Amino acid sequence: MKRIVVDKLIAAFPLYANLKLLALPDGWLGIVNELFCDFRDLQKMMPGHMPLDPDIQMVAVDWRQYQWPSHLLYVRPVVHHRHWTPEMSNRLVQVVSRFNEFAQHTCEVCGDQSVGILKYQDSRRQQALCQTHMDERRWS
Amino acid sequence: MKKDDIHLFRDLYPHWWSETLKSLPAGHVQLLAKLLDQCALIAVDNGDVEPWVMLHFERLEEEHGLFRVYAAPTVDFERWTGGSALALIIAMQFFNERQRLICEVCGLPGGRYCISPDFCRPQKRVTQ
């Protein structure tokens, strides 16, 4: 992701966004944005949560780079375990699984649904791409 | 971590083993054993033999040079129960948080560095 985009994410989600996002594909902006909203909403499931409570960090995020999928989201809980309910825990598992699943089917350039994975002949890493960007790259 | 422990973890949990764990202090090996055992049981509880999570270990400067475990669930989230998910979170937090409470050398509670020099003669590690 480009610096200007990452800076906006950091401003919007200071508890979750950081410069590690620079390594992620441009097309992931939408799903990353949704992911951070989901993390923020986890707090609302906490017993005794009040609407005006200040945001607290629920999880810490790490992205690991692989051949495929290109990046995988890992999290660790940060807020003390006494605050976690089974429902919140299950929701966190769901949010992380869904992100890793969606990410593999998201065009790494524009964020549309991907139609396949393009393997390059040179050392570039393979990419999930939508039809438009697949065509564009295949002939370049 | 001692050589024997390295072999043991590598044999028991090849899918979770990572070379960075070699530098886990000897006193914290039991914490790792409990974490991996708990993570293995989550699959067992649900009648599965394949691991239900991938784990990533990292030593973080901003966490006083302690190890932190991160997880990514690998099986369909619809198979997870609230109980299994909570068990995973608690196992991770015990591993992450208890390192501050357990002596790096002898593995007994009372702080990261033993208070009794007679007991385990701590070689205080210099952390940046």
PDB file of C-alpha atoms in Angstrom:
ATOM      1  CA  MET A   1       0.000   0.000   0.000  1.00  0.00           C
ATOM      2  CA  LYS A   2       1.124   3.503  -0.697  1.00  0.00           C
ATOM      3  CA  ARG A   3       2.371   5.749   2.062  1.00  0.00           C
ATOM      4  CA  ILE A   4      -0.446   8.254   1.663  1.00  0.00           C
ATOM      5  CA  VAL A   5      -3.046   5.480   2.072  1.00  0.00           C
ATOM      6  CA  VAL A   6      -1.258   3.954   5.053  1.00  0.00           C
ATOM      7  CA  ASP A   7      -1.067   7.365   6.734  1.00  0.00           C
ATOM      8  CA  LYS A   8      -4.831   7.718   6.361  1.00  0.00           C
ATOM      9  CA  LEU A   9      -5.382   4.280   7.894  1.00  0.00           C
ATOM     10  CA  ILE A  10      -3.075   5.163  10.785  1.00  0.00           C
ATOM     11  CA  ALA A  11      -5.074   8.343  11.382  1.00  0.00           C
ATOM     12  CA  ALA A  12      -8.364   6.445  11.284  1.00  0.00           C
ATOM     13  CA  PHE A  13      -7.228   3.395  13.294  1.00  0.00           C
ATOM     14  CA  PRO A  14      -4.303   4.475  15.475  1.00  0.00           C
ATOM     15  CA  LEU A  15      -4.643   1.319  17.600  1.00  0.00           C
ATOM     16  CA  TYR A  16      -4.353  -1.109  14.700  1.00  0.00           C
ATOM     17  CA  ALA A  17      -2.701   0.475  11.671  1.00  0.00           C
ATOM     18  CA  ASN A  18       1.052   0.903  11.388  1.00  0.00           C
ATOM     19  CA  LEU A  19       3.794   1.061   8.789  1.00  0.00           C
ATOM     20  CA  LYS A  20       3.753  -2.728   8.331  1.00  0.00           C
ATOM     21  CA  LEU A  21       0.797  -2.035   6.041  1.00  0.00           C
ATOM     22  CA  LEU A  22       3.215  -0.656   3.434  1.00  0.00           C
ATOM     23  CA  ALA A  23       4.061  -4.259   2.525  1.00  0.00           C
ATOM     24  CA  LEU A  24       0.471  -5.177   1.664  1.00  0.00           C
ATOM     25  CA  PRO A  25      -1.023  -5.037  -1.856  1.00  0.00           C
ATOM     26  CA  ASP A  26      -2.822  -1.801  -2.877  1.00  0.00           C
ATOM     27  CA  GLY A  27      -6.008  -3.711  -3.588  1.00  0.00           C
ATOM     28  CA  TRP A  28      -6.355  -4.741   0.051  1.00  0.00           C
ATOM     29  CA  LEU A  29      -7.370  -1.299   1.304  1.00  0.00           C
ATOM     30  CA  GLY A  30     -11.065  -2.184   1.448  1.00  0.00           C
ATOM     31  CA  ILE A  31     -10.653  -5.446   3.337  1.00  0.00           C
ATOM     32  CA  VAL A  32      -8.064  -3.997   5.725  1.00  0.00           C
ATOM     33  CA  ASN A  33     -10.391  -1.106   6.477  1.00  0.00           C
ATOM     34  CA  GLU A  34     -13.202  -3.541   7.240  1.00  0.00           C
ATOM     35  CA  LEU A  35     -10.889  -5.666   9.350  1.00  0.00           C
ATOM     36  CA  PHE A  36      -9.920  -2.735  11.567  1.00  0.00           C
ATOM     37  CA  CYS A  37     -13.599  -1.790  11.963  1.00  0.00           C
ATOM     38  CA  ASP A  38     -14.267  -5.368  13.075  1.00  0.00           C
ATOM     39  CA  PHE A  39     -11.433  -5.202  15.638  1.00  0.00           C
ATOM     40  CA  ARG A  40     -12.823  -1.927  16.953  1.00  0.00           C
ATOM     41  CA  ASP A  41     -16.319  -3.416  17.193  1.00  0.00           C
ATOM     42  CA  LEU A  42     -15.060  -6.328  19.289  1.00  0.00           C
ATOM     43  CA  GLN A  43     -14.843  -3.910  22.190  1.00  0.00           C
ATOM     44  CA  LYS A  44     -18.578  -3.279  21.952  1.00  0.00           C
ATOM     45  CA  MET A  45     -19.183  -6.957  22.766  1.00  0.00           C
ATOM     46  CA  MET A  46     -17.304  -6.612  26.057  1.00  0.00           C
ATOM     47  CA  PRO A  47     -19.567  -7.044  29.093  1.00  0.00           C
ATOM     48  CA  GLY A  48     -20.363  -3.662  30.617  1.00  0.00           C
ATOM     49  CA  HIS A  49     -19.311  -1.710  27.548  1.00  0.00           C
ATOM     50  CA  MET A  50     -20.703   1.825  27.373  1.00  0.00           C
ATOM     51  CA  PRO A  51     -21.131   3.707  24.088  1.00  0.00           C
ATOM     52  CA  LEU A  52     -18.817   6.545  25.130  1.00  0.00           C
ATOM     53  CA  ASP A  53     -15.992   4.364  26.475  1.00  0.00           C
ATOM     54  CA  PRO A  54     -12.632   5.294  24.941  1.00  0.00           C
ATOM     55  CA  ASP A  55     -11.305   2.825  22.362  1.00  0.00           C
ATOM     56  CA  ILE A  56      -8.921   0.232  23.723  1.00  0.00           C
ATOM     57  CA  GLN A  57      -6.661  -2.025  21.727  1.00  0.00           C
ATOM     58  CA  MET A  58      -8.140  -5.515  21.598  1.00  0.00           C
ATOM     59  CA  VAL A  59      -5.502  -7.297  19.512  1.00  0.00           C
ATOM     60  CA  ALA A  60      -2.055  -6.740  18.015  1.00  0.00           C
ATOM     61  CA  VAL A  61      -1.600  -7.535  14.359  1.00  0.00           C
ATOM     62  CA  ASP A  62       1.204  -9.058  12.366  1.00  0.00           C
ATOM     63  CA  TRP A  63       1.430  -9.904   8.661  1.00  0.00           C
ATOM     64  CA  ARG A  64       3.633 -12.755   7.492  1.00  0.00           C
ATOM     65  CA  GLN A  65       4.814 -12.890   3.930  1.00  0.00           C
ATOM     66  CA  TYR A  66       4.580 -16.151   2.038  1.00  0.00           C
ATOM     67  CA  GLN A  67       4.801 -17.398  -1.493  1.00  0.00           C
ATOM     68  CA  TRP A  68       1.061 -17.967  -1.408  1.00  0.00           C
ATOM     69  CA  PRO A  69      -1.094 -16.454  -0.038  1.00  0.00           C
ATOM     70  CA  SER A  70       1.140 -13.447  -0.351  1.00  0.00           C
ATOM     71  CA  HIS A  71       0.451 -12.187   3.185  1.00  0.00           C
ATOM     72  CA  LEU A  72      -1.276 -13.874   6.064  1.00  0.00           C
ATOM     73  CA  LEU A  73      -2.813 -12.037   8.983  1.00  0.00           C
ATOM     74  CA  TYR A  74      -1.833 -13.194  12.488  1.00  0.00           C
ATOM     75  CA  VAL A  75      -3.164 -11.671  15.698  1.00  0.00           C
ATOM     76  CA  ARG A  76      -2.523 -11.878  19.392  1.00  0.00           C
ATOM     77  CA  PRO A  77      -4.996 -10.772  22.044  1.00  0.00           C
ATOM     78  CA  VAL A  78      -3.800  -7.726  23.956  1.00  0.00           C
ATOM     79  CA  VAL A  79      -6.681  -6.855  26.247  1.00  0.00           C
ATOM     80  CA  HIS A  80      -6.594  -8.998  29.406  1.00  0.00           C
ATOM     81  CA  HIS A  81      -8.164 -12.427  29.068  1.00  0.00           C
ATOM     82  CA  ARG A  82     -10.732 -11.738  31.778  1.00  0.00           C
ATOM     83  CA  HIS A  83     -12.457  -9.393  29.308  1.00  0.00           C
ATOM     84  CA  TRP A  84     -12.885 -12.039  26.625  1.00  0.00           C
ATOM     85  CA  THR A  85     -16.192 -13.891  26.401  1.00  0.00           C
ATOM     86  CA  PRO A  86     -16.696 -17.012  24.265  1.00  0.00           C
ATOM     87  CA  GLU A  87     -18.770 -14.893  21.853  1.00  0.00           C
ATOM     88  CA  MET A  88     -16.020 -12.290  21.457  1.00  0.00           C
ATOM     89  CA  SER A  89     -13.387 -15.011  21.029  1.00  0.00           C
ATOM     90  CA  ASN A  90     -15.430 -16.744  18.392  1.00  0.00           C
ATOM     91  CA  ARG A  91     -15.983 -13.451  16.613  1.00  0.00           C
ATOM     92  CA  LEU A  92     -12.232 -12.790  16.572  1.00  0.00           C
ATOM     93  CA  VAL A  93     -11.567 -16.210  15.048  1.00  0.00           C
ATOM     94  CA  GLN A  94     -14.241 -15.476  12.460  1.00  0.00           C
ATOM     95  CA  VAL A  95     -12.869 -12.032  11.610  1.00  0.00           C
ATOM     96  CA  VAL A  96      -9.317 -13.314  11.130  1.00  0.00           C
ATOM     97  CA  SER A  97     -10.330 -16.428   9.162  1.00  0.00           C
ATOM     98  CA  ARG A  98     -12.603 -14.442   6.920  1.00  0.00           C
ATOM     99  CA  PHE A  99      -9.950 -11.850   6.241  1.00  0.00           C
ATOM    100  CA  ASN A 100      -7.375 -14.476   5.256  1.00  0.00           C
ATOM    101  CA  GLU A 101      -9.966 -16.192   3.095  1.00  0.00           C
ATOM    102  CA  PHE A 102     -11.194 -13.022   1.349  1.00  0.00           C
ATOM    103  CA  ALA A 103      -7.695 -11.716   0.824  1.00  0.00           C
ATOM    104  CA  GLN A 104      -6.880 -14.664  -1.410  1.00  0.00           C
ATOM    105  CA  HIS A 105      -9.805 -13.784  -3.663  1.00  0.00           C
ATOM    106  CA  THR A 106      -9.205 -10.069  -3.846  1.00  0.00           C
ATOM    107  CA  CYS A 107      -7.433  -8.405  -6.775  1.00  0.00           C
ATOM    108  CA  GLU A 108      -4.133  -7.148  -5.409  1.00  0.00           C
ATOM    109  CA  VAL A 109      -4.289  -4.086  -7.660  1.00  0.00           C
ATOM    110  CA  CYS A 110      -7.864  -2.799  -7.376  1.00  0.00           C
ATOM    111  CA  GLY A 111      -9.627  -4.859  -4.713  1.00  0.00           C
ATOM    112  CA  ASP A 112     -12.268  -6.387  -7.002  1.00  0.00           C
ATOM    113  CA  GLN A 113     -12.949 -10.085  -6.835  1.00  0.00           C
ATOM    114  CA  SER A 114     -10.041 -11.956  -8.365  1.00  0.00           C
ATOM    115  CA  VAL A 115     -10.447 -14.474 -11.159  1.00  0.00           C
ATOM    116  CA  GLY A 116      -7.154 -16.255 -10.739  1.00  0.00           C
ATOM    117  CA  ILE A 117      -3.539 -16.158  -9.729  1.00  0.00           C
ATOM    118  CA  LEU A 118      -0.916 -14.848 -12.088  1.00  0.00           C
ATOM    119  CA  LYS A 119       2.469 -16.543 -11.862  1.00  0.00           C
ATOM    120  CA  TYR A 120       5.294 -14.507 -13.267  1.00  0.00           C
ATOM    121  CA  GLN A 121       8.220 -15.945 -15.193  1.00  0.00           C
ATOM    122  CA  ASP A 122      10.669 -13.693 -13.376  1.00  0.00           C
ATOM    123  CA  SER A 123      11.260 -13.312  -9.672  1.00  0.00           C
ATOM    124  CA  ARG A 124       8.095 -11.303  -8.993  1.00  0.00           C
ATOM    125  CA  ARG A 125       5.711 -12.901  -6.528  1.00  0.00           C
ATOM    126  CA  GLN A 126       2.473 -14.404  -7.834  1.00  0.00           C
ATOM    127  CA  GLN A 127      -0.603 -12.228  -7.541  1.00  0.00           C
ATOM    128  CA  ALA A 128      -4.351 -12.679  -7.289  1.00  0.00           C
ATOM    129  CA  LEU A 129      -5.884 -10.474 -10.007  1.00  0.00           C
ATOM    130  CA  CYS A 130      -9.280  -9.529 -11.412  1.00  0.00           C
ATOM    131  CA  GLN A 131     -10.033 -10.047 -15.104  1.00  0.00           C
ATOM    132  CA  THR A 132      -9.034  -6.514 -16.118  1.00  0.00           C
ATOM    133  CA  HIS A 133      -5.675  -6.562 -14.375  1.00  0.00           C
ATOM    134  CA  MET A 134      -5.011 -10.135 -15.396  1.00  0.00           C
ATOM    135  CA  ASP A 135      -5.433  -9.167 -19.068  1.00  0.00           C
ATOM    136  CA  GLU A 136      -3.387  -6.036 -18.622  1.00  0.00           C
ATOM    137  CA  ARG A 137      -0.445  -7.892 -17.127  1.00  0.00           C
ATOM    138  CA  ARG A 138      -0.579 -11.013 -19.203  1.00  0.00           C
ATOM    139  CA  TRP A 139       0.259  -9.112 -22.352  1.00  0.00           C
ATOM    140  CA  SER A 140       2.765  -6.721 -20.870  1.00  0.00           C
TER     141      SER A 140
ATOM    142  CA  MET B   1      16.492 -23.691  25.218  1.00  0.00           C
ATOM    143  CA  LYS B   2      18.411 -26.920  25.731  1.00  0.00           C
ATOM    144  CA  LYS B   3      19.237 -29.235  22.838  1.00  0.00           C
ATOM    145  CA  ASP B   4      16.941 -31.960  24.178  1.00  0.00           C
ATOM    146  CA  ASP B   5      14.031 -29.531  24.339  1.00  0.00           C
ATOM    147  CA  ILE B   6      14.659 -28.392  20.779  1.00  0.00           C
ATOM    148  CA  HIS B   7      14.499 -31.991  19.554  1.00  0.00           C
ATOM    149  CA  LEU B   8      11.407 -32.675  21.619  1.00  0.00           C
ATOM    150  CA  PHE B   9       9.443 -29.679  20.308  1.00  0.00           C
ATOM    151  CA  ARG B  10      10.598 -30.312  16.764  1.00  0.00           C
ATOM    152  CA  ASP B  11       9.382 -33.919  16.918  1.00  0.00           C
ATOM    153  CA  LEU B  12       6.134 -33.247  18.734  1.00  0.00           C
ATOM    154  CA  TYR B  13       5.082 -30.077  16.947  1.00  0.00           C
ATOM    155  CA  PRO B  14       6.878 -29.816  13.584  1.00  0.00           C
ATOM    156  CA  HIS B  15       4.110 -27.533  12.258  1.00  0.00           C
ATOM    157  CA  TRP B  16       4.602 -24.994  15.043  1.00  0.00           C
ATOM    158  CA  TRP B  17       8.329 -25.227  15.519  1.00  0.00           C
ATOM    159  CA  SER B  18      10.318 -22.194  14.520  1.00  0.00           C
ATOM    160  CA  GLU B  19      14.065 -21.666  14.730  1.00  0.00           C
ATOM    161  CA  THR B  20      13.556 -18.405  16.614  1.00  0.00           C
ATOM    162  CA  LEU B  21      12.329 -20.478  19.578  1.00  0.00           C
ATOM    163  CA  LYS B  22      15.844 -21.790  20.095  1.00  0.00           C
ATOM    164  CA  SER B  23      16.589 -18.578  21.961  1.00  0.00           C
ATOM    165  CA  LEU B  24      13.648 -18.977  24.348  1.00  0.00           C
ATOM    166  CA  PRO B  25      15.123 -18.908  27.867  1.00  0.00           C
ATOM    167  CA  ALA B  26      15.286 -22.318  29.568  1.00  0.00           C
ATOM    168  CA  GLY B  27      13.007 -21.149  32.371  1.00  0.00           C
ATOM    169  CA  HIS B  28      10.236 -20.356  29.899  1.00  0.00           C
ATOM    170  CA  VAL B  29      10.261 -23.722  28.138  1.00  0.00           C
ATOM    171  CA  GLN B  30       7.414 -25.007  30.318  1.00  0.00           C
ATOM    172  CA  LEU B  31       5.277 -22.045  29.249  1.00  0.00           C
ATOM    173  CA  LEU B  32       5.839 -22.985  25.627  1.00  0.00           C
ATOM    174  CA  ALA B  33       5.044 -26.644  26.318  1.00  0.00           C
ATOM    175  CA  LYS B  34       1.730 -25.651  27.901  1.00  0.00           C
ATOM    176  CA  LEU B  35       0.832 -23.334  25.044  1.00  0.00           C
ATOM    177  CA  LEU B  36       1.504 -25.921  22.347  1.00  0.00           C
ATOM    178  CA  ASP B  37      -0.253 -28.641  24.322  1.00  0.00           C
ATOM    179  CA  GLN B  38      -3.317 -26.421  24.668  1.00  0.00           C
ATOM    180  CA  CYS B  39      -3.295 -25.537  20.971  1.00  0.00           C
ATOM    181  CA  ALA B  40      -3.046 -29.227  20.070  1.00  0.00           C
ATOM    182  CA  LEU B  41      -5.970 -30.033  22.382  1.00  0.00           C
ATOM    183  CA  ILE B  42      -8.226 -27.558  20.585  1.00  0.00           C
ATOM    184  CA  ALA B  43      -8.060 -29.772  17.504  1.00  0.00           C
ATOM    185  CA  VAL B  44      -8.407 -32.939  19.601  1.00  0.00           C
ATOM    186  CA  ASP B  45     -11.481 -31.588  21.407  1.00  0.00           C
ATOM    187  CA  ASN B  46     -13.120 -31.149  18.040  1.00  0.00           C
ATOM    188  CA  GLY B  47     -12.198 -34.608  16.826  1.00  0.00           C
ATOM    189  CA  ASP B  48      -9.457 -33.476  14.472  1.00  0.00           C
ATOM    190  CA  VAL B  49      -5.817 -34.446  14.113  1.00  0.00           C
ATOM    191  CA  GLU B  50      -4.680 -31.538  11.961  1.00  0.00           C
ATOM    192  CA  PRO B  51      -3.753 -28.314  13.808  1.00  0.00           C
ATOM    193  CA  TRP B  52      -6.470 -25.666  13.957  1.00  0.00           C
ATOM    194  CA  VAL B  53      -4.107 -22.709  14.088  1.00  0.00           C
ATOM    195  CA  MET B  54      -0.828 -21.541  12.713  1.00  0.00           C
ATOM    196  CA  LEU B  55       1.442 -19.860  15.214  1.00  0.00           C
ATOM    197  CA  HIS B  56       4.081 -17.230  14.791  1.00  0.00           C
ATOM    198  CA  PHE B  57       6.655 -16.385  17.455  1.00  0.00           C
ATOM    199  CA  GLU B  58       8.523 -13.150  17.670  1.00  0.00           C
ATOM    200  CA  ARG B  59      10.783 -11.568  20.221  1.00  0.00           C
ATOM    201  CA  LEU B  60       9.707  -7.949  20.558  1.00  0.00           C
ATOM    202  CA  GLU B  61      11.875  -5.103  21.802  1.00  0.00           C
ATOM    203  CA  GLU B  62       8.827  -3.065  22.757  1.00  0.00           C
ATOM    204  CA  GLU B  63       7.702  -5.990  24.927  1.00  0.00           C
ATOM    205  CA  HIS B  64      10.961  -5.979  26.898  1.00  0.00           C
ATOM    206  CA  GLY B  65      12.554  -8.555  24.626  1.00  0.00           C
ATOM    207  CA  LEU B  66       9.993 -11.212  25.549  1.00  0.00           C
ATOM    208  CA  PHE B  67       8.490 -13.669  23.105  1.00  0.00           C
ATOM    209  CA  ARG B  68       5.046 -13.016  21.731  1.00  0.00           C
ATOM    210  CA  VAL B  69       2.882 -15.614  20.057  1.00  0.00           C
ATOM    211  CA  TYR B  70       0.494 -14.704  17.235  1.00  0.00           C
ATOM    212  CA  ALA B  71      -2.095 -17.050  15.758  1.00  0.00           C
ATOM    213  CA  ALA B  72      -4.024 -17.470  12.521  1.00  0.00           C
ATOM    214  CA  PRO B  73      -6.896 -19.979  12.493  1.00  0.00           C
ATOM    215  CA  THR B  74      -6.623 -22.486   9.660  1.00  0.00           C
ATOM    216  CA  VAL B  75      -9.923 -24.349   9.713  1.00  0.00           C
ATOM    217  CA  ASP B  76     -13.318 -23.060   8.628  1.00  0.00           C
ATOM    218  CA  PHE B  77     -14.499 -20.633  11.301  1.00  0.00           C
ATOM    219  CA  GLU B  78     -17.907 -22.273  11.410  1.00  0.00           C
ATOM    220  CA  ARG B  79     -16.317 -25.284  13.074  1.00  0.00           C
ATOM    221  CA  TRP B  80     -14.957 -23.180  15.936  1.00  0.00           C
ATOM    222  CA  THR B  81     -16.957 -23.006  19.134  1.00  0.00           C
ATOM    223  CA  GLY B  82     -16.880 -20.130  21.578  1.00  0.00           C
ATOM    224  CA  GLY B  83     -15.177 -22.419  24.072  1.00  0.00           C
ATOM    225  CA  SER B  84     -12.373 -23.422  21.706  1.00  0.00           C
ATOM    226  CA  ALA B  85     -11.805 -19.824  20.641  1.00  0.00           C
ATOM    227  CA  LEU B  86     -11.645 -18.648  24.254  1.00  0.00           C
ATOM    228  CA  ALA B  87      -9.288 -21.532  25.119  1.00  0.00           C
ATOM    229  CA  LEU B  88      -6.956 -20.348  22.364  1.00  0.00           C
ATOM    230  CA  ILE B  89      -7.021 -16.742  23.566  1.00  0.00           C
ATOM    231  CA  ILE B  90      -6.351 -17.729  27.162  1.00  0.00           C
ATOM    232  CA  ALA B  91      -3.520 -20.085  26.174  1.00  0.00           C
ATOM    233  CA  MET B  92      -1.887 -17.310  24.129  1.00  0.00           C
ATOM    234  CA  GLN B  93      -2.238 -14.715  26.841  1.00  0.00           C
ATOM    235  CA  PHE B  94      -0.879 -17.016  29.514  1.00  0.00           C
ATOM    236  CA  PHE B  95       2.182 -17.612  27.372  1.00  0.00           C
ATOM    237  CA  ASN B  96       2.595 -13.941  26.537  1.00  0.00           C
ATOM    238  CA  GLU B  97       1.953 -12.526  29.999  1.00  0.00           C
ATOM    239  CA  ARG B  98       3.459 -15.158  32.270  1.00  0.00           C
ATOM    240  CA  GLN B  99       6.943 -14.686  30.861  1.00  0.00           C
ATOM    241  CA  ARG B 100       7.144 -11.582  33.033  1.00  0.00           C
ATOM    242  CA  LEU B 101       6.316 -13.611  36.130  1.00  0.00           C
ATOM    243  CA  ILE B 102       8.497 -16.670  35.599  1.00  0.00           C
ATOM    244  CA  CYS B 103      12.247 -16.746  36.135  1.00  0.00           C
ATOM    245  CA  GLU B 104      14.110 -17.091  32.824  1.00  0.00           C
ATOM    246  CA  VAL B 105      16.669 -19.371  34.405  1.00  0.00           C
ATOM    247  CA  CYS B 106      14.896 -21.695  36.833  1.00  0.00           C
ATOM    248  CA  GLY B 107      11.276 -21.435  35.653  1.00  0.00           C
ATOM    249  CA  LEU B 108       9.839 -20.668  39.084  1.00  0.00           C
ATOM    250  CA  PRO B 109       7.348 -17.857  39.734  1.00  0.00           C
ATOM    251  CA  GLY B 110       8.480 -14.619  41.362  1.00  0.00           C
ATOM    252  CA  GLY B 111       9.548 -12.425  38.469  1.00  0.00           C
ATOM    253  CA  ARG B 112      11.481 -12.670  35.254  1.00  0.00           C
ATOM    254  CA  TYR B 113      14.764 -12.745  37.172  1.00  0.00           C
ATOM    255  CA  CYS B 114      14.877 -14.827  40.329  1.00  0.00           C
ATOM    256  CA  ILE B 115      14.966 -12.855  43.552  1.00  0.00           C
ATOM    257  CA  SER B 116      17.049 -15.457  45.339  1.00  0.00           C
ATOM    258  CA  PRO B 117      20.610 -15.561  44.041  1.00  0.00           C
ATOM    259  CA  ASP B 118      21.338 -18.703  46.075  1.00  0.00           C
ATOM    260  CA  PHE B 119      18.541 -20.446  44.338  1.00  0.00           C
ATOM    261  CA  CYS B 120      19.427 -20.198  40.701  1.00  0.00           C
ATOM    262  CA  ARG B 121      22.196 -17.634  40.405  1.00  0.00           C
ATOM    263  CA  PRO B 122      20.580 -15.642  37.622  1.00  0.00           C
ATOM    264  CA  GLN B 123      22.844 -14.555  34.809  1.00  0.00           C
ATOM    265  CA  LYS B 124      21.101 -11.294  34.206  1.00  0.00           C
ATOM    266  CA  ARG B 125      20.567 -10.823  30.527  1.00  0.00           C
ATOM    267  CA  VAL B 126      21.269  -7.349  29.267  1.00  0.00           C
ATOM    268  CA  THR B 127      18.226  -6.178  27.361  1.00  0.00           C
ATOM    269  CA  GLN B 128      18.384  -3.152  25.139  1.00  0.00           C
TER     270      GLN B 128
END
